[in-house]
mmCIF file of C-alpha atoms in Angstrom:
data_model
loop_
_atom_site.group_PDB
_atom_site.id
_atom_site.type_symbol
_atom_site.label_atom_id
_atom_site.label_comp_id
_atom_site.label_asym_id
_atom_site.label_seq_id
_atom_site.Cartn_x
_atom_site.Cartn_y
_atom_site.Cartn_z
ATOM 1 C CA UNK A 167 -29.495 27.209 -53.611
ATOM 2 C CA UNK A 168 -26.954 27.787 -50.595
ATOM 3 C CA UNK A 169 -30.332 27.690 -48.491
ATOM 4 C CA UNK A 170 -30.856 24.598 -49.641
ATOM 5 C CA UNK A 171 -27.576 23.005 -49.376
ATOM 6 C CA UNK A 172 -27.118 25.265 -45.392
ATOM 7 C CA UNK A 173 -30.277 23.053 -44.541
ATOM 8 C CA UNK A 174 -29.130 19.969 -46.077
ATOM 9 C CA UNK A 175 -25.260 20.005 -44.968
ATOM 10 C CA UNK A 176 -25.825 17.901 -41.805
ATOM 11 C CA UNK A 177 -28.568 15.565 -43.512
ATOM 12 C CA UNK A 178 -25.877 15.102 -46.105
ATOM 13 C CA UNK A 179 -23.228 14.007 -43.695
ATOM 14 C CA UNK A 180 -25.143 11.876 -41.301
ATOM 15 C CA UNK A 181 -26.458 10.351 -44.918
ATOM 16 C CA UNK A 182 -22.508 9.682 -45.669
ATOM 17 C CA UNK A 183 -21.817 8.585 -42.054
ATOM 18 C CA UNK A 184 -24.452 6.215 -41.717
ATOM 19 C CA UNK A 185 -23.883 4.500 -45.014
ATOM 20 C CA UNK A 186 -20.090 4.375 -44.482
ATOM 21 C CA UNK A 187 -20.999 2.560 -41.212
ATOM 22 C CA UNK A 188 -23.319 0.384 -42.374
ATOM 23 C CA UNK A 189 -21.284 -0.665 -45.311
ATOM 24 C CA UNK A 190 -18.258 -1.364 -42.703
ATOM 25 C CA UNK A 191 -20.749 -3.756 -41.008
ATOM 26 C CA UNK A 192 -22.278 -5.221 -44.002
ATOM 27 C CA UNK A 193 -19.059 -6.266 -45.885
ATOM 28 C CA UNK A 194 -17.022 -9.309 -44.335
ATOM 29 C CA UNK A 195 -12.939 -9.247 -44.528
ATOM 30 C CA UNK A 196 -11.690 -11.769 -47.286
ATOM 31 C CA UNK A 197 -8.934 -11.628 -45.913
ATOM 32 C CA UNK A 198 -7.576 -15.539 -45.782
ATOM 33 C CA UNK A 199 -4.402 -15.424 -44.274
ATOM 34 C CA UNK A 200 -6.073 -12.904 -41.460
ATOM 35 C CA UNK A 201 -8.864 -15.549 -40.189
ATOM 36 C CA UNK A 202 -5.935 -17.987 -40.365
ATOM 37 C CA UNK A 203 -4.117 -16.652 -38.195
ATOM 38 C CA UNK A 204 -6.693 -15.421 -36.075
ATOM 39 C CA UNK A 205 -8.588 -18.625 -36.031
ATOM 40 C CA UNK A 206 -5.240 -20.925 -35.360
ATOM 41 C CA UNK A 207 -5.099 -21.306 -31.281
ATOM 42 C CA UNK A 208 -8.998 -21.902 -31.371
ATOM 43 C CA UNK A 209 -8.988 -24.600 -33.842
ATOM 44 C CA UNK A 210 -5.688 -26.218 -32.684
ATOM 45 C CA UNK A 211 -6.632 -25.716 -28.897
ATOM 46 C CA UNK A 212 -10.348 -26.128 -29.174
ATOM 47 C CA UNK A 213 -12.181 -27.964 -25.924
ATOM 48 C CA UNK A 214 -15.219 -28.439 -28.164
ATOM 49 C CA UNK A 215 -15.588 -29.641 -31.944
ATOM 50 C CA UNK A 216 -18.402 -30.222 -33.552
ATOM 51 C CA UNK A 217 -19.603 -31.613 -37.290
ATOM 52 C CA UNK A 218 -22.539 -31.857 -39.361
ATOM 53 C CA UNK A 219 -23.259 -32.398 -43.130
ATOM 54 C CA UNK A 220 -24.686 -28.985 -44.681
ATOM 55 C CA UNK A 221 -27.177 -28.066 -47.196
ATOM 56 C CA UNK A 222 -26.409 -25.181 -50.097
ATOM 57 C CA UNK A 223 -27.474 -21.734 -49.459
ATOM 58 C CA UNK A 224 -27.201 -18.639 -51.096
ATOM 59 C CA UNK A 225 -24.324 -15.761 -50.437
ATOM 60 C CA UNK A 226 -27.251 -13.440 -48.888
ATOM 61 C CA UNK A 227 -28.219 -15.841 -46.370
ATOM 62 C CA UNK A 228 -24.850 -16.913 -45.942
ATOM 63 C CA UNK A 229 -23.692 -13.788 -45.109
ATOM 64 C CA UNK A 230 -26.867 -13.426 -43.017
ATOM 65 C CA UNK A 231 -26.585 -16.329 -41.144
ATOM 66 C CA UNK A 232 -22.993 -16.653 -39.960
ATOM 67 C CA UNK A 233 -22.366 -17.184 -36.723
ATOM 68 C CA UNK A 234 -25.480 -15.563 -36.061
ATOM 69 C CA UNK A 235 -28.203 -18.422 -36.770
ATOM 70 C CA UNK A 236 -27.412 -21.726 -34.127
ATOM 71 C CA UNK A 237 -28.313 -24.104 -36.527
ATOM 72 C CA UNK A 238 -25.838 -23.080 -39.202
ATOM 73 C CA UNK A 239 -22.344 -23.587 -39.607
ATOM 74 C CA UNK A 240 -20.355 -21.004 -41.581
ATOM 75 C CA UNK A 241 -23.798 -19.215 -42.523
ATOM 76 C CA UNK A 242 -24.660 -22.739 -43.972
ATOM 77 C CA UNK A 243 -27.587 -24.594 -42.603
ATOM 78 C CA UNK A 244 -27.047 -27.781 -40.860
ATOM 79 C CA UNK A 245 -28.489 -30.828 -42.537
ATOM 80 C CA UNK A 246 -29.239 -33.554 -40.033
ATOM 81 C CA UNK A 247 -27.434 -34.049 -36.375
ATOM 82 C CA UNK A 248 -24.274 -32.136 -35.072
ATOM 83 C CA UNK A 249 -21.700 -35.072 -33.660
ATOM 84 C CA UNK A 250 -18.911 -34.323 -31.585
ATOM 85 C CA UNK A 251 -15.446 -34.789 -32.459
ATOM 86 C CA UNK A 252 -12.467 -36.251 -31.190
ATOM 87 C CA UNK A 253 -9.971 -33.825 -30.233
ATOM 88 C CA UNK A 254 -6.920 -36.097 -31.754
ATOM 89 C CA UNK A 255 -9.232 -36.022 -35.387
ATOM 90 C CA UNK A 256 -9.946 -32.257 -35.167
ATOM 91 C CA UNK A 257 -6.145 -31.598 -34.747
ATOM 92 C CA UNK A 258 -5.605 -33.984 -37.958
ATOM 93 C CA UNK A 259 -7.950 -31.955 -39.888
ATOM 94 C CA UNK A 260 -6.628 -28.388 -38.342
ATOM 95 C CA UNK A 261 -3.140 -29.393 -39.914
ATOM 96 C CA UNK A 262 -4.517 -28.990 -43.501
ATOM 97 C CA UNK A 263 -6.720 -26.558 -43.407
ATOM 98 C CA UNK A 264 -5.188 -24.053 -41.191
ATOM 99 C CA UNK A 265 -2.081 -23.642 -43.954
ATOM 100 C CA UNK A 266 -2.650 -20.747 -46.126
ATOM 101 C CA UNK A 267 0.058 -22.281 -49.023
ATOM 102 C CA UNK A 268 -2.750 -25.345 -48.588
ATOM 103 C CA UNK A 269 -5.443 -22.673 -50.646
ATOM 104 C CA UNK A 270 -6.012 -22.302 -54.648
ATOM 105 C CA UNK A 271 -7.104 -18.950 -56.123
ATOM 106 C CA UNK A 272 -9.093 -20.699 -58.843
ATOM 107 C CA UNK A 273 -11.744 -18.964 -61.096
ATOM 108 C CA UNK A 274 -13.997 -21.647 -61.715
ATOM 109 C CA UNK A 275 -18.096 -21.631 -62.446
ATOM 110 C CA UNK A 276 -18.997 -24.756 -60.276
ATOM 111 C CA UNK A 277 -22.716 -25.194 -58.126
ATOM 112 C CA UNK A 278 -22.479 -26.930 -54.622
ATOM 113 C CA UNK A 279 -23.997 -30.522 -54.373
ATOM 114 C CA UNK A 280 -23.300 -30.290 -50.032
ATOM 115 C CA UNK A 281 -21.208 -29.457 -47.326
ATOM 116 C CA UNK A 282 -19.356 -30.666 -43.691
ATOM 117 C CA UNK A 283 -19.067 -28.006 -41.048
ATOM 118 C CA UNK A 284 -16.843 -27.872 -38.380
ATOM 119 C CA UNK A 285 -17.018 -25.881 -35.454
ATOM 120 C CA UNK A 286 -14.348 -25.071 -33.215
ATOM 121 C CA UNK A 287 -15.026 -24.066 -29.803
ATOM 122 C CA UNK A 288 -12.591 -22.360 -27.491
ATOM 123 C CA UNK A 289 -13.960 -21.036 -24.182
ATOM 124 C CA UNK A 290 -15.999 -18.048 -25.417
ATOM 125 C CA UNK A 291 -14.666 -18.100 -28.922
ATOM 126 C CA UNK A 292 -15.570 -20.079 -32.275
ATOM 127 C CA UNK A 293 -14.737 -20.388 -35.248
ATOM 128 C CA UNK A 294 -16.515 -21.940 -37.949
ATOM 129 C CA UNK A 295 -15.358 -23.755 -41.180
ATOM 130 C CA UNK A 296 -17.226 -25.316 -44.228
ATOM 131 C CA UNK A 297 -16.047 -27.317 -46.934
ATOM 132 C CA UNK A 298 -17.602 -27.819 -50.158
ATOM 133 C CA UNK A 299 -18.225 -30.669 -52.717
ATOM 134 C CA UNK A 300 -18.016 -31.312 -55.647
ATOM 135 C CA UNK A 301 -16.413 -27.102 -55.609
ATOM 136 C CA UNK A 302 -13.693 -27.799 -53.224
ATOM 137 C CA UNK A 303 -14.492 -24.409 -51.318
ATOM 138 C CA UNK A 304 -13.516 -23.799 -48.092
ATOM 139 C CA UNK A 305 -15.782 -21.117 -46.340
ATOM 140 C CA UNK A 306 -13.938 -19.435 -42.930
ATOM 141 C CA UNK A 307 -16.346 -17.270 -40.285
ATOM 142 C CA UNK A 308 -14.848 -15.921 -36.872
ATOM 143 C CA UNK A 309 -15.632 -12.848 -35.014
ATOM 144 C CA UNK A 310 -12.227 -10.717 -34.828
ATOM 145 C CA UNK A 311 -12.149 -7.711 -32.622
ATOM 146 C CA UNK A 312 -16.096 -7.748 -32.294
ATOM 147 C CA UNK A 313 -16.682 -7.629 -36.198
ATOM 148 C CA UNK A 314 -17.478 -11.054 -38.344
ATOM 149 C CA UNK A 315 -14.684 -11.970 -40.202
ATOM 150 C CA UNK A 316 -15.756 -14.273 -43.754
ATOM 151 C CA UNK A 317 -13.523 -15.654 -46.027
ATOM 152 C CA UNK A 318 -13.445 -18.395 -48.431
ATOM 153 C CA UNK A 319 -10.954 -19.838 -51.401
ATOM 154 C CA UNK A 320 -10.959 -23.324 -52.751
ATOM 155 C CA UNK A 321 -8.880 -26.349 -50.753
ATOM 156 C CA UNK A 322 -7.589 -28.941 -52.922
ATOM 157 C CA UNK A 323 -8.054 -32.365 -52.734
ATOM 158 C CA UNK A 324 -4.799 -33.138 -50.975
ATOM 159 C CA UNK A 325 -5.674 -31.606 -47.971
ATOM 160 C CA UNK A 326 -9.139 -32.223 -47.921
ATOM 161 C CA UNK A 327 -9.421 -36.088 -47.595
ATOM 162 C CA UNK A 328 -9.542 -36.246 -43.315
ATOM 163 C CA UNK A 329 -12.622 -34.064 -44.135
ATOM 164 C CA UNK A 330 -14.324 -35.897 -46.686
ATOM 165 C CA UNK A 331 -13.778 -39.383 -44.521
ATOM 166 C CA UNK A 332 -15.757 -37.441 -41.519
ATOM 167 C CA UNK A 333 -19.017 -38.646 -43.483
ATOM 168 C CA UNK B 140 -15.536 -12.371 -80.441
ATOM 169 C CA UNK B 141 -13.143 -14.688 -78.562
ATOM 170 C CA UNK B 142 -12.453 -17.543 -80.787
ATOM 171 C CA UNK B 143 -12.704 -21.483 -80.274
ATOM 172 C CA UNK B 144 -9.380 -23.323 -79.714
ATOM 173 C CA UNK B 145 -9.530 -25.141 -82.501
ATOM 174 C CA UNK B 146 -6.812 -27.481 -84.358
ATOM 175 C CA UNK B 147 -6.803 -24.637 -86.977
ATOM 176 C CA UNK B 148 -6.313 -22.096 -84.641
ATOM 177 C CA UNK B 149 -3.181 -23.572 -83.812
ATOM 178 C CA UNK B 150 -3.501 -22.048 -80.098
ATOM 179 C CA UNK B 151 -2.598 -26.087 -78.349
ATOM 180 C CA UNK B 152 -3.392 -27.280 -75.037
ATOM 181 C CA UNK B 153 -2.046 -26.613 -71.816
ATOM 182 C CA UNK B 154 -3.061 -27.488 -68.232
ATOM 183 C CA UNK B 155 -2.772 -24.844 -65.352
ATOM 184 C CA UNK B 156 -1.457 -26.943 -61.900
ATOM 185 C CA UNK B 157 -2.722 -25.468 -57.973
ATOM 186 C CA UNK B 158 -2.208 -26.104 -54.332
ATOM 187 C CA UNK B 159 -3.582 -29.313 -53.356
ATOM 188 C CA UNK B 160 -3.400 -31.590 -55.605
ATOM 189 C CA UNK B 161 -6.031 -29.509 -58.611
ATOM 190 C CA UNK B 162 -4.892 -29.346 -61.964
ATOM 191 C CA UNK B 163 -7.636 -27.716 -64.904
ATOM 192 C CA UNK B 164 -6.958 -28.759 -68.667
ATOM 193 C CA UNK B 165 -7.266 -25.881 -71.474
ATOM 194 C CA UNK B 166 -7.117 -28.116 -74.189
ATOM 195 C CA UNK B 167 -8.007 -28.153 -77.960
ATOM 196 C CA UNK B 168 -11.830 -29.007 -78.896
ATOM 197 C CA UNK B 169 -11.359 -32.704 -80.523
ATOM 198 C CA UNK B 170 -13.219 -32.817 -84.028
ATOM 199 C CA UNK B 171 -12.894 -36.705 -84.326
ATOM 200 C CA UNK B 172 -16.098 -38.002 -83.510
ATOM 201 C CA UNK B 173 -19.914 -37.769 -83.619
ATOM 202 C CA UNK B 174 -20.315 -36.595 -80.076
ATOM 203 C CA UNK B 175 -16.857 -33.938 -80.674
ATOM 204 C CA UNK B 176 -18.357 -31.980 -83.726
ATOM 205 C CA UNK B 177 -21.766 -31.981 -81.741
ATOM 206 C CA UNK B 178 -19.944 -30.330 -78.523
ATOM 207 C CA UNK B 179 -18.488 -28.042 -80.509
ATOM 208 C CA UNK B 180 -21.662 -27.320 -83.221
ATOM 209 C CA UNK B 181 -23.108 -26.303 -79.619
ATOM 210 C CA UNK B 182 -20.411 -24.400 -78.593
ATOM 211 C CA UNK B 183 -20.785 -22.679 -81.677
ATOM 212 C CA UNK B 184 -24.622 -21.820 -80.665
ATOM 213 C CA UNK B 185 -23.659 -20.351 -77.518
ATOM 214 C CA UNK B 186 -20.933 -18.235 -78.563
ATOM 215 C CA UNK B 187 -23.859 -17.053 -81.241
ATOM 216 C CA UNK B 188 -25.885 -16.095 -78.041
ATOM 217 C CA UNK B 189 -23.434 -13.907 -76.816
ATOM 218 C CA UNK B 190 -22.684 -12.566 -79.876
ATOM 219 C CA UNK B 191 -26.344 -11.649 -80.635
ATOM 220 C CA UNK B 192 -26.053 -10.138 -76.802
ATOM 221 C CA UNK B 193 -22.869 -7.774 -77.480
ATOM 222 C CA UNK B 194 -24.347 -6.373 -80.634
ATOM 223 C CA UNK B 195 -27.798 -5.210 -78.996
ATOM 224 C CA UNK B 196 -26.769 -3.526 -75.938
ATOM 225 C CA UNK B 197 -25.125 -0.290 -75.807
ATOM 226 C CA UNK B 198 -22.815 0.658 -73.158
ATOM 227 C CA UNK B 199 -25.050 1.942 -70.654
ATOM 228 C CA UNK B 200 -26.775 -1.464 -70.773
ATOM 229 C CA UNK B 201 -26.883 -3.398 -67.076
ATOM 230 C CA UNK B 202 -24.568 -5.774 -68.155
ATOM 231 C CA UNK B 203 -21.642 -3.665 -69.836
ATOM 232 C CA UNK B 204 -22.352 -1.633 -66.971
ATOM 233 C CA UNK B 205 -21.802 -4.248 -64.061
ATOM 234 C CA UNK B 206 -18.632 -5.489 -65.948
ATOM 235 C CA UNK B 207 -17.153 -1.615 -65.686
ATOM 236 C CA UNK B 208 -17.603 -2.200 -61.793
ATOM 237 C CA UNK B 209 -15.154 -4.953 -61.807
ATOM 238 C CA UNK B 210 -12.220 -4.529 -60.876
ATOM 239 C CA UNK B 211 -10.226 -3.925 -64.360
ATOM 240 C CA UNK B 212 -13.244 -1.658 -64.661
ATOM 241 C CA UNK B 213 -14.353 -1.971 -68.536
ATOM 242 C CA UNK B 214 -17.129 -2.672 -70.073
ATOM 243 C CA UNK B 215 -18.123 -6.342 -71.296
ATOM 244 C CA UNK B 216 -18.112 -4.960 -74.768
ATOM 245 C CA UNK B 217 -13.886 -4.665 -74.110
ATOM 246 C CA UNK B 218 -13.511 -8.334 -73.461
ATOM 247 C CA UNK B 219 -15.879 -9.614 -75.487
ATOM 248 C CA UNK B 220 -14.073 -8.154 -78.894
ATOM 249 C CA UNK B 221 -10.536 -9.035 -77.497
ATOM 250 C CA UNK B 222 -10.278 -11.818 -79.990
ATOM 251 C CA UNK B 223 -7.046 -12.744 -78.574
ATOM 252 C CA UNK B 224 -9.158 -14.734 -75.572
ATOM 253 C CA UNK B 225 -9.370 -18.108 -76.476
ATOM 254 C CA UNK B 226 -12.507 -20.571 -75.192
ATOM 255 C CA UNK B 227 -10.720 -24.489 -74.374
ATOM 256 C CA UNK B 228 -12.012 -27.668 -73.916
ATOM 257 C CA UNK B 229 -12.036 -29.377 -70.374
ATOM 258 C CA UNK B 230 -12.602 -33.097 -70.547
ATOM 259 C CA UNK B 231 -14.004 -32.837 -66.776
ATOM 260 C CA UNK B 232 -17.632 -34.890 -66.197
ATOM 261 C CA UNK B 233 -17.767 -33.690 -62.840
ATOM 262 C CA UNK B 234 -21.098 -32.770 -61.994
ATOM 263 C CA UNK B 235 -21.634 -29.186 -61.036
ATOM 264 C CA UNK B 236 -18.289 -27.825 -62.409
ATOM 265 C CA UNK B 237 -19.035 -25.615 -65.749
ATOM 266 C CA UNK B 238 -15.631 -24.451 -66.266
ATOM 267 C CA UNK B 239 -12.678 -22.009 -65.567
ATOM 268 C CA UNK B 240 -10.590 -18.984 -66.381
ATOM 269 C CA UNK B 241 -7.013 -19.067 -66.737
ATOM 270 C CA UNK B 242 -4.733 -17.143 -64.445
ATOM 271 C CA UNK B 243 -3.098 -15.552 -67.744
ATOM 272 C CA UNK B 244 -6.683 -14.409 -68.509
ATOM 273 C CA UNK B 245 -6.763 -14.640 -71.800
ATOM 274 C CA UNK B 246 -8.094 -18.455 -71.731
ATOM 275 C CA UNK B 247 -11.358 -20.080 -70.256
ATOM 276 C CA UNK B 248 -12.500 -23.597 -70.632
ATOM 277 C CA UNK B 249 -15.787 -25.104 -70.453
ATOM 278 C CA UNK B 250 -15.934 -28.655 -69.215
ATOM 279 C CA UNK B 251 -17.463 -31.736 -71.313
ATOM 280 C CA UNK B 252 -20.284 -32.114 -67.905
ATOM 281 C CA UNK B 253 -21.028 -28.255 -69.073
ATOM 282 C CA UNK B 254 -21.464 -28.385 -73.013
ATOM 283 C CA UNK B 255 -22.841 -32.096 -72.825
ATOM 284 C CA UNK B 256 -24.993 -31.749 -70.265
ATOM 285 C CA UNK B 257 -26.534 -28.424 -70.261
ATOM 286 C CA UNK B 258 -28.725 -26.507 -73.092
ATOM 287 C CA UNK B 259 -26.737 -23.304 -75.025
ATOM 288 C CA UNK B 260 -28.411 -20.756 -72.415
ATOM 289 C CA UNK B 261 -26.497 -22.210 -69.884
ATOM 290 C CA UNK B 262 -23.146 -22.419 -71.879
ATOM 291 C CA UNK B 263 -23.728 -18.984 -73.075
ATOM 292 C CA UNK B 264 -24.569 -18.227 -69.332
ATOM 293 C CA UNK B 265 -21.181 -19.934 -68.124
ATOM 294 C CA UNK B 266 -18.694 -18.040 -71.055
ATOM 295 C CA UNK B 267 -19.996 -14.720 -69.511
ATOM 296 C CA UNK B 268 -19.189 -15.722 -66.080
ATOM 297 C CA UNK B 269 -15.698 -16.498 -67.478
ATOM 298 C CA UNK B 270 -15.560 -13.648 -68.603
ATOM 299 C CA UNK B 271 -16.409 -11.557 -65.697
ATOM 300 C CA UNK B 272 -13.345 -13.283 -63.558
ATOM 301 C CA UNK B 273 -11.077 -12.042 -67.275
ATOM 302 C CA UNK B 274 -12.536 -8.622 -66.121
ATOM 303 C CA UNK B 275 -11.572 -9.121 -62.426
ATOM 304 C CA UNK B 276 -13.644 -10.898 -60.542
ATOM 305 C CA UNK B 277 -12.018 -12.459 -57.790
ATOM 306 C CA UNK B 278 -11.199 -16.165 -57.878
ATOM 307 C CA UNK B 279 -11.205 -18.622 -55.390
ATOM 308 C CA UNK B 280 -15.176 -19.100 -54.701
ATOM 309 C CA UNK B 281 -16.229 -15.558 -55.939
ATOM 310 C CA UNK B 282 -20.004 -14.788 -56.291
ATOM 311 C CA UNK B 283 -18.634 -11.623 -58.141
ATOM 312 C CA UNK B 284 -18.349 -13.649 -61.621
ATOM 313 C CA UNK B 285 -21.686 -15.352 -61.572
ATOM 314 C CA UNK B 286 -23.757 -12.039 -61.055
ATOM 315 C CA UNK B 287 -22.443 -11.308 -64.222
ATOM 316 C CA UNK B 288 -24.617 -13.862 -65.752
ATOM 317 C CA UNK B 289 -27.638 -12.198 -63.780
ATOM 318 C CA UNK B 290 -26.392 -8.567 -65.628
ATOM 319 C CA UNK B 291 -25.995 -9.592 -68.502
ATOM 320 C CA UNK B 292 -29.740 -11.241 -69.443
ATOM 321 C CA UNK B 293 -29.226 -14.673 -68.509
ATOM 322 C CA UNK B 294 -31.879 -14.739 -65.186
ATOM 323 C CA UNK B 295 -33.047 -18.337 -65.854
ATOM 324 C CA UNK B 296 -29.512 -19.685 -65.821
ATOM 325 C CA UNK B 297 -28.168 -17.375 -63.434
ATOM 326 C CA UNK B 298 -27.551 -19.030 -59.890
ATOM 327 C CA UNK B 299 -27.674 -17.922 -56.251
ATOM 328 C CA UNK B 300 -25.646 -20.894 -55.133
ATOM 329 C CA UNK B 301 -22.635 -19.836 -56.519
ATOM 330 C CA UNK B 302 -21.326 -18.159 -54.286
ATOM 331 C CA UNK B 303 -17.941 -17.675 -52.078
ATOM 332 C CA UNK B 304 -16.464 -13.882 -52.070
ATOM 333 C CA UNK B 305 -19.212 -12.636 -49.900
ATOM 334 C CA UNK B 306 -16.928 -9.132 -49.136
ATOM 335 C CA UNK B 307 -16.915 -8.545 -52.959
ATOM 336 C CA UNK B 308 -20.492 -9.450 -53.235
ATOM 337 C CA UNK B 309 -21.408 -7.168 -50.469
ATOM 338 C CA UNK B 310 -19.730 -4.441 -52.337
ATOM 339 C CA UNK B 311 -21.012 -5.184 -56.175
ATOM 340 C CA UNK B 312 -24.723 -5.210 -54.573
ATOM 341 C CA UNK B 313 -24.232 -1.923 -52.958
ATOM 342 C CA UNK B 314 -22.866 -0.694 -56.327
ATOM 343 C CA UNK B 315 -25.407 -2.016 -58.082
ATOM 344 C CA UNK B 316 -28.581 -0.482 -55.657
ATOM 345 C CA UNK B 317 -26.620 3.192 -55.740
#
C-alpha cells in the first residue's frame, strides 16, 4: 500500500493541479458588477460599435464560443449582417445597460425567441453584450486580465427600449 | 407536496416588483370559469407527476442527488414535502415565459402561456425547475435551475436554451461528471 501511494503521490498531484487549472479556465466570473466596471471606458469610449440580430444557442456553445468564434456575439451566433453604429446611439444605449442598480435577480423558467448583440470596440479591447427577448437577459463577455469574463442577469424593460428600437 | 394557492387555502395574492420596470404576479388560481377549473384540473395532473416522481426515487436517485449540489445543498425530497411552498397563478401569455420563484422562496408561479399552452410533462417539468432556484439555484438567467428538469426524469421537456449562469453551469457539470 505505501508503494502504491510513493508511486502515485506525484500522479496524484499533477491529477489535482491540472484539474484545478482547467476548472479555473473552464468556469467564467459571474461576477456583474466586475464586467461593469471593467467593461465601462470601452463601451462609453468605444471607436467601433457594431450590431446584429442573434439566434438562440445553448450554454455549452455559449460558453464555447465567446469571444472566441468571429461570427458570434456574446458566444451567440450572429443571425444576418453586422451594421455599424453611431457613436451618439451606442452612448444612449451604454447609459442603461452599463448601471448595475439597472439589473433584476429574477428566477424565472423562460426559452429565448432571439437576440441583438452589440459589440464594443476599443483599440485592442472588446467587449461584447447580448440582450434577450421575450427573457429580458442581458449576457456580458470581456476578457479581464487575459481570462474571459461571462456574466449575465435579466434587464428590465425600462432600460431596454434604445435596444429593442435598434431592429 | 407543496399545495395549490387556492381560495380555500386562504394563502392571497401578491406581486413581487424589480429593477426596470418587471413586476411577476403570485396570485390565487381563479375557479370561475370553464377554462379556470381546466387550468387548474391540469395543474392538478402535473403536481400528480411529481408526486408519482418523489415517491419512486430514493435519495441516491440523480435527481435528489443534483438538488443536494445546489447551493442550500438538500435533496429534492426536502423541498418537495415542505408543504408550506405554495404554487400561484401568473396571468402572463407571454410566449416562452413558464413561470417564477419568489425571492421569499417559499412561492412559485406558473404563467397562464405555461399551463394553457403546454401538456402536464412540461408543467411538471417547469414546477421542478422552480423548485431547483427554492433549493438555490441562482437567479437572474441561471441554467442551474433548468438542469434540474434534465435530473430529475423530465429529458423530453428539458431544454438547452435555457440558459444564463454559465459559471454555475460550468461548476454543476463538473459535479455532475466527478
Amino acid at each position: 500500500m505505501k508503494n502504491l501511494l510513493r508511486k502515485n503521490v506525484p500522479k496524484l498531484f499533477l491529477t489535482v493541479f491540472l484539474g484545478a487549472l482547467s476548472s479555473s479556465c473552464a468556469t467564467a466570473d459571474t461576477d456583474l458588477n466586475k464586467i461593469l466596471t471593467a467593461a465601462n471606458d470601452v463601451v462609453n469610449k468605444a471607436t467601433k460599435v457594431e450590431v446584429a440580430m442573434l439566434k438562440p444557442a445553448t450554454a455549452e456553445s455559449v460558453m464555447k464560443n465567446a469571444l472566441r468564434a468571429p461570427n458570434t456575439i456574446a458566444g451567440f451566433p450572429i443571425k444576418g449582417e453586422l451594421k455599424l453604429l453611431s457613436v451618439e446611439k451606442a452612448k444612449a444605449i451604454a447609459q442603461d445597460i452599463l448601471n448595475s442598480a439597472h439589473y433584476a435577480d429574477i428566477m424565472q423558467r423562460c426559452v429565448n425567441d432571439s437576440l441583438i448583440g452589440i459589440r464594443f470596440t476599443k483599440g485592442n479591447t472588446v467587449v461584447e453584450f447580448a440582450y434577450s427577448q421575450p427573457c429580458q437577459q442581458a449576457f456580458w463577455a470581456m476578457n479581464i486580465d487575459g481570462k474571459l469574463n461571462f456574466a449575465s442577469s435579466v434587464l428590465g424593460p425600462d432600460y431596454s427600449k434604445a435596444i429593442i428600437d435598434l431592429f | 407536496m407543496p399545495k395549490i394557492n387556492i381560495v380555500a387555502t386562504g394563502h392571497g395574492s401578491k406581486t413581487e416588483n424589480y429593477a426596470g420596470g418587471i413586476s411577476i404576479q403570485y396570485n390565487t388560481f381563479p375557479e370561475i370559469t370553464k377554462a379556470d377549473k381546466d387550468r387548474l384540473a391540469k395543474l392538478k395532473k402535473s403536481v400528480e407527476i411529481v408526486e408519482k416522481l418523489d415517491r419512486k426515487i430514493d435519495l441516491n436517485n440523480p435527481c435528489n442527488k443534483y438538488f443536494g449540489t445546489l447551493p442550500r445543498n438538500n435533496p429534492f425530497r426536502h423541498y418537495w414535502r415542505d408543504q408550506t411552498i405554495f404554487i400561484d397563478f401568473s396571468p402572463s401569455l407571454t410566449n416562452g415565459f413558464y413561470g417564477a420563484t419568489h425571492s421569499t422562496l417559499k412561492d412559485m408561479c406558473l404563467s397562464a402561456w405555461c399551463i394553457d399552452k403546454n401538456n402536464i410533462w412540461m408543467i411538471a417539468a417547469t414546477i421542478v425547475h422552480e423548485f431547483a432556484h427554492i433549493a438555490g439555484a441562482p437567479g437572474g438567467a441561471s441554467h442551474a435551475a433548468e438542469k434540474a428538469a434534465d435530473m430529475c426524469g423530465f429529458k423530453p421537456q428539458y431544454n438547452p436554451l435555457i440558459l444564463g449562469s454559465l459559471e454555475n453551469l460550468g461548476k454543476y457539470l463538473e459535479k455532475l461528471a466527478a
